[in-house]
Amino acid sequence: MVEAAEPVVVDSLTDIRSTEEKRASVISDTRVDVPAESPTSDGYETDLEIEEEKTNYDTTGREVYVNQCKSLNIIPVSYFLRNMQTSEIQMSHHGLGPKGTKAIALALVNNTSVLKLNLADNALEAEGGQYIANMLRENCYITVLNLSENKLGTLGAKTLGDMLHVNVNLKEVYLSGNNFTDKDIEHFSEVMKDFRLTHFDLSRNCIGEKGGLLLGPAIAANESLEYLNLSWNNIRRKGAIAVANGLKNNVMLKVMNLSWNGFGDEGAVAIGEALKNNTILTWLDVSHNRITAEGIKFIAKGAEGNEGLKHFAVAHNPITSTGACQLLESFGKNSSAVIETVDITNVRVNEDLWAALKEAKQVLSNLKVIHQPYMEGRKKPNPIASLKDWLSHNKHFELVEVFKRFDEEETMEVSKEILMEAFQQAHLPFDKNNMELLIDQLDGEGKEIVDYTTLIDNDQLKWLDECLLRYNASKKE
């Protein structure tokens, strides 16, 4: 019986030197806390060194990639080969796994072209995350990184946190849906205090009260972040208060998404205090946070003195019509307010809201209130409009990639049943009824399938408008 190989222990990428006579190995002695693969019949292992060869210096890493794919016994991804000289690599949903990720990481160490790297939903797991983190210790050109939905876990959080301590070139990092827990946040909270990122996304993870307590001081100390997404976590009680207190003292954040957490009225009190002091924040979402009419009073009080907020969402909270009116009245009392939209979707309101809105518009003539589906005789909601608004605040989300992933036969069509599953897995912000209506609108002509051919080379917001036009036209016939 052949004994299992001992785990390979690695600490960092070795110094990479490439000359006309020699290309040194890209990853040598890199910490990979998984068992190394057994040698194959060809006599090579997963952590391979690139053989010395006489070649011209390759700034794309193409040769490295091809050689590593051969060594790892995997098929090169043609898209990657075609786009290694471009500024952006969009490779979400390619099923790369750790091996495929390793080959890409090795190739990108010396690449000087790629500035944006999207590897979302590729089953990287901790091992693949380590390869990318180690690559980014050497690569000084990539500025935007998306590793969302990759189950990076604790080990992935550690290696990425360590990398962020030394990489000063990254500007945007998206880590949504990676099963990060409170303990994992320790690897990000300290580096957050002084890293140079402008955009950071930790949404759809498992961050709870303790994680919030760690993030609060980090948010307060950070002087570079302009966008922070902590939505779809479990930040509550003291953790929610800590995050809100961090926002109160932050001097750079412009966009903050705290929806789907459970701040409750305790968190609402702290949010109100933050709005009194923070004049930089322009967009805040606290939807789906179990804030009641009692909690909205404190947010309304904070709104009276706020001079920076332009868009505020408190949708899907039981604040009642009274609470919604109080909020509008508070903005209306503030002659220095710059608020443009207030989202109270799915808040049950009555005719009193009209009077409050009319009064507020005397001071804020451009104020718009989003109140679907209740009001105006319970007007039927428009999911496409809601999706467009959501996409405008989630600019890294690509609708076409969702279609491609579920179009296994590449017919450019997806059935309504399969699309329902696709949208649910993509976590689009709709309940079942509105999701069904959204798909009906995308179908447009009642064919029970959605053709996304024109989405390929089209702006996704314009494509949605075209779908809505077809849908409305079909209803008039």
PDB file of C-alpha atoms in Angstrom, residues 211-355:
ATOM      1  CA  GLY A 211     -18.474  40.036  14.146  1.00  0.00           C
ATOM      2  CA  GLY A 212     -20.329  43.347  14.367  1.00  0.00           C
ATOM      3  CA  LEU A 213     -18.397  44.226  17.515  1.00  0.00           C
ATOM      4  CA  LEU A 214     -15.159  43.676  15.574  1.00  0.00           C
ATOM      5  CA  LEU A 215     -16.272  45.580  12.497  1.00  0.00           C
ATOM      6  CA  GLY A 216     -17.542  48.660  14.361  1.00  0.00           C
ATOM      7  CA  PRO A 217     -14.149  50.065  15.450  1.00  0.00           C
ATOM      8  CA  ALA A 218     -12.657  49.132  12.069  1.00  0.00           C
ATOM      9  CA  ILE A 219     -15.344  51.135  10.235  1.00  0.00           C
ATOM     10  CA  ALA A 220     -14.755  54.109  12.527  1.00  0.00           C
ATOM     11  CA  ALA A 221     -10.986  54.064  11.936  1.00  0.00           C
ATOM     12  CA  ASN A 222     -10.992  53.447   8.184  1.00  0.00           C
ATOM     13  CA  GLU A 223     -10.202  56.441   5.988  1.00  0.00           C
ATOM     14  CA  SER A 224     -10.426  54.961   2.488  1.00  0.00           C
ATOM     15  CA  LEU A 225     -13.681  52.958   2.110  1.00  0.00           C
ATOM     16  CA  GLU A 226     -16.435  54.602   0.093  1.00  0.00           C
ATOM     17  CA  TYR A 227     -18.628  51.506  -0.313  1.00  0.00           C
ATOM     18  CA  LEU A 228     -19.312  48.818   2.299  1.00  0.00           C
ATOM     19  CA  ASN A 229     -21.838  45.996   1.920  1.00  0.00           C
ATOM     20  CA  LEU A 230     -22.714  43.996   5.053  1.00  0.00           C
ATOM     21  CA  SER A 231     -26.187  42.912   3.941  1.00  0.00           C
ATOM     22  CA  TRP A 232     -27.621  39.413   4.398  1.00  0.00           C
ATOM     23  CA  ASN A 233     -25.749  38.650   7.620  1.00  0.00           C
ATOM     24  CA  ASN A 234     -26.919  38.286  11.236  1.00  0.00           C
ATOM     25  CA  ILE A 235     -25.522  41.458  12.807  1.00  0.00           C
ATOM     26  CA  ARG A 236     -27.751  42.207  15.794  1.00  0.00           C
ATOM     27  CA  ARG A 237     -27.902  43.706  19.298  1.00  0.00           C
ATOM     28  CA  LYS A 238     -24.512  45.010  20.457  1.00  0.00           C
ATOM     29  CA  GLY A 239     -22.980  44.128  17.103  1.00  0.00           C
ATOM     30  CA  ALA A 240     -25.533  46.288  15.291  1.00  0.00           C
ATOM     31  CA  ILE A 241     -24.908  49.156  17.689  1.00  0.00           C
ATOM     32  CA  ALA A 242     -21.149  48.854  17.177  1.00  0.00           C
ATOM     33  CA  VAL A 243     -21.486  48.973  13.385  1.00  0.00           C
ATOM     34  CA  ALA A 244     -23.780  52.015  13.598  1.00  0.00           C
ATOM     35  CA  ASN A 245     -21.336  53.721  15.970  1.00  0.00           C
ATOM     36  CA  GLY A 246     -18.578  53.017  13.476  1.00  0.00           C
ATOM     37  CA  LEU A 247     -20.646  54.723  10.798  1.00  0.00           C
ATOM     38  CA  LYS A 248     -21.184  57.663  13.129  1.00  0.00           C
ATOM     39  CA  ASN A 249     -17.445  58.308  13.307  1.00  0.00           C
ATOM     40  CA  ASN A 250     -16.471  57.373   9.759  1.00  0.00           C
ATOM     41  CA  VAL A 251     -15.345  60.206   7.491  1.00  0.00           C
ATOM     42  CA  MET A 252     -15.234  58.534   4.057  1.00  0.00           C
ATOM     43  CA  LEU A 253     -18.118  56.078   3.498  1.00  0.00           C
ATOM     44  CA  LYS A 254     -20.632  57.162   0.880  1.00  0.00           C
ATOM     45  CA  VAL A 255     -22.608  53.933   0.376  1.00  0.00           C
ATOM     46  CA  MET A 256     -23.507  51.445   3.108  1.00  0.00           C
ATOM     47  CA  ASN A 257     -25.815  48.448   2.806  1.00  0.00           C
ATOM     48  CA  LEU A 258     -27.002  46.989   6.109  1.00  0.00           C
ATOM     49  CA  SER A 259     -30.185  45.320   4.838  1.00  0.00           C
ATOM     50  CA  TRP A 260     -31.286  41.832   5.896  1.00  0.00           C
ATOM     51  CA  ASN A 261     -29.524  41.742   9.261  1.00  0.00           C
ATOM     52  CA  GLY A 262     -31.926  42.211  12.160  1.00  0.00           C
ATOM     53  CA  PHE A 263     -30.788  45.517  13.664  1.00  0.00           C
ATOM     54  CA  GLY A 264     -34.143  45.937  15.363  1.00  0.00           C
ATOM     55  CA  ASP A 265     -35.034  49.041  17.333  1.00  0.00           C
ATOM     56  CA  GLU A 266     -31.754  48.918  19.285  1.00  0.00           C
ATOM     57  CA  GLY A 267     -29.837  49.273  16.066  1.00  0.00           C
ATOM     58  CA  ALA A 268     -32.270  51.932  14.826  1.00  0.00           C
ATOM     59  CA  VAL A 269     -31.430  54.112  17.823  1.00  0.00           C
ATOM     60  CA  ALA A 270     -27.736  53.909  16.934  1.00  0.00           C
ATOM     61  CA  ILE A 271     -28.466  54.559  13.236  1.00  0.00           C
ATOM     62  CA  GLY A 272     -30.328  57.720  14.248  1.00  0.00           C
ATOM     63  CA  GLU A 273     -27.310  58.934  16.200  1.00  0.00           C
ATOM     64  CA  ALA A 274     -25.065  58.177  13.244  1.00  0.00           C
ATOM     65  CA  LEU A 275     -27.235  60.246  10.897  1.00  0.00           C
ATOM     66  CA  LYS A 276     -26.948  63.226  13.222  1.00  0.00           C
ATOM     67  CA  ASN A 277     -23.164  63.249  12.918  1.00  0.00           C
ATOM     68  CA  ASN A 278     -22.274  61.722   9.564  1.00  0.00           C
ATOM     69  CA  THR A 279     -22.489  64.226   6.693  1.00  0.00           C
ATOM     70  CA  ILE A 280     -20.520  62.173   4.143  1.00  0.00           C
ATOM     71  CA  LEU A 281     -22.824  59.157   3.670  1.00  0.00           C
ATOM     72  CA  THR A 282     -25.118  59.534   0.652  1.00  0.00           C
ATOM     73  CA  TRP A 283     -26.777  56.088   0.396  1.00  0.00           C
ATOM     74  CA  LEU A 284     -27.978  53.911   3.294  1.00  0.00           C
ATOM     75  CA  ASP A 285     -30.101  50.746   3.199  1.00  0.00           C
ATOM     76  CA  VAL A 286     -31.566  49.309   6.405  1.00  0.00           C
ATOM     77  CA  SER A 287     -34.369  47.326   4.754  1.00  0.00           C
ATOM     78  CA  HIS A 288     -35.500  44.007   6.268  1.00  0.00           C
ATOM     79  CA  ASN A 289     -34.169  44.793   9.754  1.00  0.00           C
ATOM     80  CA  ARG A 290     -37.268  44.375  11.952  1.00  0.00           C
ATOM     81  CA  ILE A 291     -37.360  48.095  12.733  1.00  0.00           C
ATOM     82  CA  THR A 292     -40.733  49.122  14.156  1.00  0.00           C
ATOM     83  CA  ALA A 293     -42.570  52.435  14.449  1.00  0.00           C
ATOM     84  CA  GLU A 294     -40.775  52.939  17.766  1.00  0.00           C
ATOM     85  CA  GLY A 295     -37.344  52.510  16.200  1.00  0.00           C
ATOM     86  CA  ILE A 296     -38.054  54.740  13.203  1.00  0.00           C
ATOM     87  CA  LYS A 297     -38.663  57.652  15.588  1.00  0.00           C
ATOM     88  CA  PHE A 298     -34.946  57.740  16.386  1.00  0.00           C
ATOM     89  CA  ILE A 299     -33.935  57.508  12.735  1.00  0.00           C
ATOM     90  CA  ALA A 300     -36.370  60.335  11.978  1.00  0.00           C
ATOM     91  CA  LYS A 301     -34.783  62.424  14.731  1.00  0.00           C
ATOM     92  CA  GLY A 302     -31.372  61.871  13.172  1.00  0.00           C
ATOM     93  CA  ALA A 303     -32.739  62.848   9.757  1.00  0.00           C
ATOM     94  CA  GLU A 304     -33.677  66.285  11.060  1.00  0.00           C
ATOM     95  CA  GLY A 305     -30.015  67.288  11.223  1.00  0.00           C
ATOM     96  CA  ASN A 306     -28.555  65.243   8.364  1.00  0.00           C
ATOM     97  CA  GLU A 307     -26.996  67.174   5.482  1.00  0.00           C
ATOM     98  CA  GLY A 308     -25.521  64.414   3.294  1.00  0.00           C
ATOM     99  CA  LEU A 309     -27.947  61.521   2.792  1.00  0.00           C
ATOM    100  CA  LYS A 310     -29.538  61.353  -0.685  1.00  0.00           C
ATOM    101  CA  HIS A 311     -31.016  57.838  -0.739  1.00  0.00           C
ATOM    102  CA  PHE A 312     -32.473  56.058   2.267  1.00  0.00           C
ATOM    103  CA  ALA A 313     -34.136  52.630   2.194  1.00  0.00           C
ATOM    104  CA  VAL A 314     -36.148  51.313   5.120  1.00  0.00           C
ATOM    105  CA  ALA A 315     -38.314  48.936   3.060  1.00  0.00           C
ATOM    106  CA  HIS A 316     -39.928  45.771   4.434  1.00  0.00           C
ATOM    107  CA  ASN A 317     -39.860  47.019   8.024  1.00  0.00           C
ATOM    108  CA  PRO A 318     -43.016  47.234  10.168  1.00  0.00           C
ATOM    109  CA  ILE A 319     -42.682  50.985  10.724  1.00  0.00           C
ATOM    110  CA  THR A 320     -46.392  51.601   9.910  1.00  0.00           C
ATOM    111  CA  SER A 321     -47.830  54.599   8.118  1.00  0.00           C
ATOM    112  CA  THR A 322     -47.261  56.737  11.213  1.00  0.00           C
ATOM    113  CA  GLY A 323     -43.560  55.948  11.201  1.00  0.00           C
ATOM    114  CA  ALA A 324     -43.251  56.624   7.477  1.00  0.00           C
ATOM    115  CA  CYS A 325     -44.938  60.005   7.933  1.00  0.00           C
ATOM    116  CA  GLN A 326     -42.623  60.892  10.811  1.00  0.00           C
ATOM    117  CA  LEU A 327     -39.621  60.135   8.620  1.00  0.00           C
ATOM    118  CA  LEU A 328     -40.836  62.388   5.791  1.00  0.00           C
ATOM    119  CA  GLU A 329     -41.763  65.151   8.216  1.00  0.00           C
ATOM    120  CA  SER A 330     -38.261  65.060   9.709  1.00  0.00           C
ATOM    121  CA  PHE A 331     -36.577  65.392   6.323  1.00  0.00           C
ATOM    122  CA  GLY A 332     -39.010  68.201   5.490  1.00  0.00           C
ATOM    123  CA  LYS A 333     -38.023  70.135   8.620  1.00  0.00           C
ATOM    124  CA  ASN A 334     -34.381  70.100   7.556  1.00  0.00           C
ATOM    125  CA  SER A 335     -33.639  73.029   5.242  1.00  0.00           C
ATOM    126  CA  SER A 336     -30.124  71.631   4.668  1.00  0.00           C
ATOM    127  CA  ALA A 337     -31.323  68.152   3.684  1.00  0.00           C
ATOM    128  CA  VAL A 338     -30.397  66.804   0.246  1.00  0.00           C
ATOM    129  CA  ILE A 339     -32.518  63.639   0.392  1.00  0.00           C
ATOM    130  CA  GLU A 340     -33.849  62.542  -3.017  1.00  0.00           C
ATOM    131  CA  THR A 341     -35.415  59.085  -2.484  1.00  0.00           C
ATOM    132  CA  VAL A 342     -36.963  57.317   0.485  1.00  0.00           C
ATOM    133  CA  ASP A 343     -37.801  53.647  -0.067  1.00  0.00           C
ATOM    134  CA  ILE A 344     -40.649  52.318   2.078  1.00  0.00           C
ATOM    135  CA  THR A 345     -41.592  49.391  -0.174  1.00  0.00           C
ATOM    136  CA  ASN A 346     -43.996  46.929   1.486  1.00  0.00           C
ATOM    137  CA  VAL A 347     -44.698  49.277   4.376  1.00  0.00           C
ATOM    138  CA  ARG A 348     -48.470  49.523   4.878  1.00  0.00           C
ATOM    139  CA  VAL A 349     -49.360  53.181   4.612  1.00  0.00           C
ATOM    140  CA  ASN A 350     -52.557  55.222   4.387  1.00  0.00           C
ATOM    141  CA  GLU A 351     -53.607  58.553   2.923  1.00  0.00           C
ATOM    142  CA  ASP A 352     -51.732  60.457   5.649  1.00  0.00           C
ATOM    143  CA  LEU A 353     -48.545  59.759   3.707  1.00  0.00           C
ATOM    144  CA  TRP A 354     -49.744  61.989   0.870  1.00  0.00           C
ATOM    145  CA  ALA A 355     -50.073  64.947   3.205  1.00  0.00           C
TER     146      ALA A 355
END
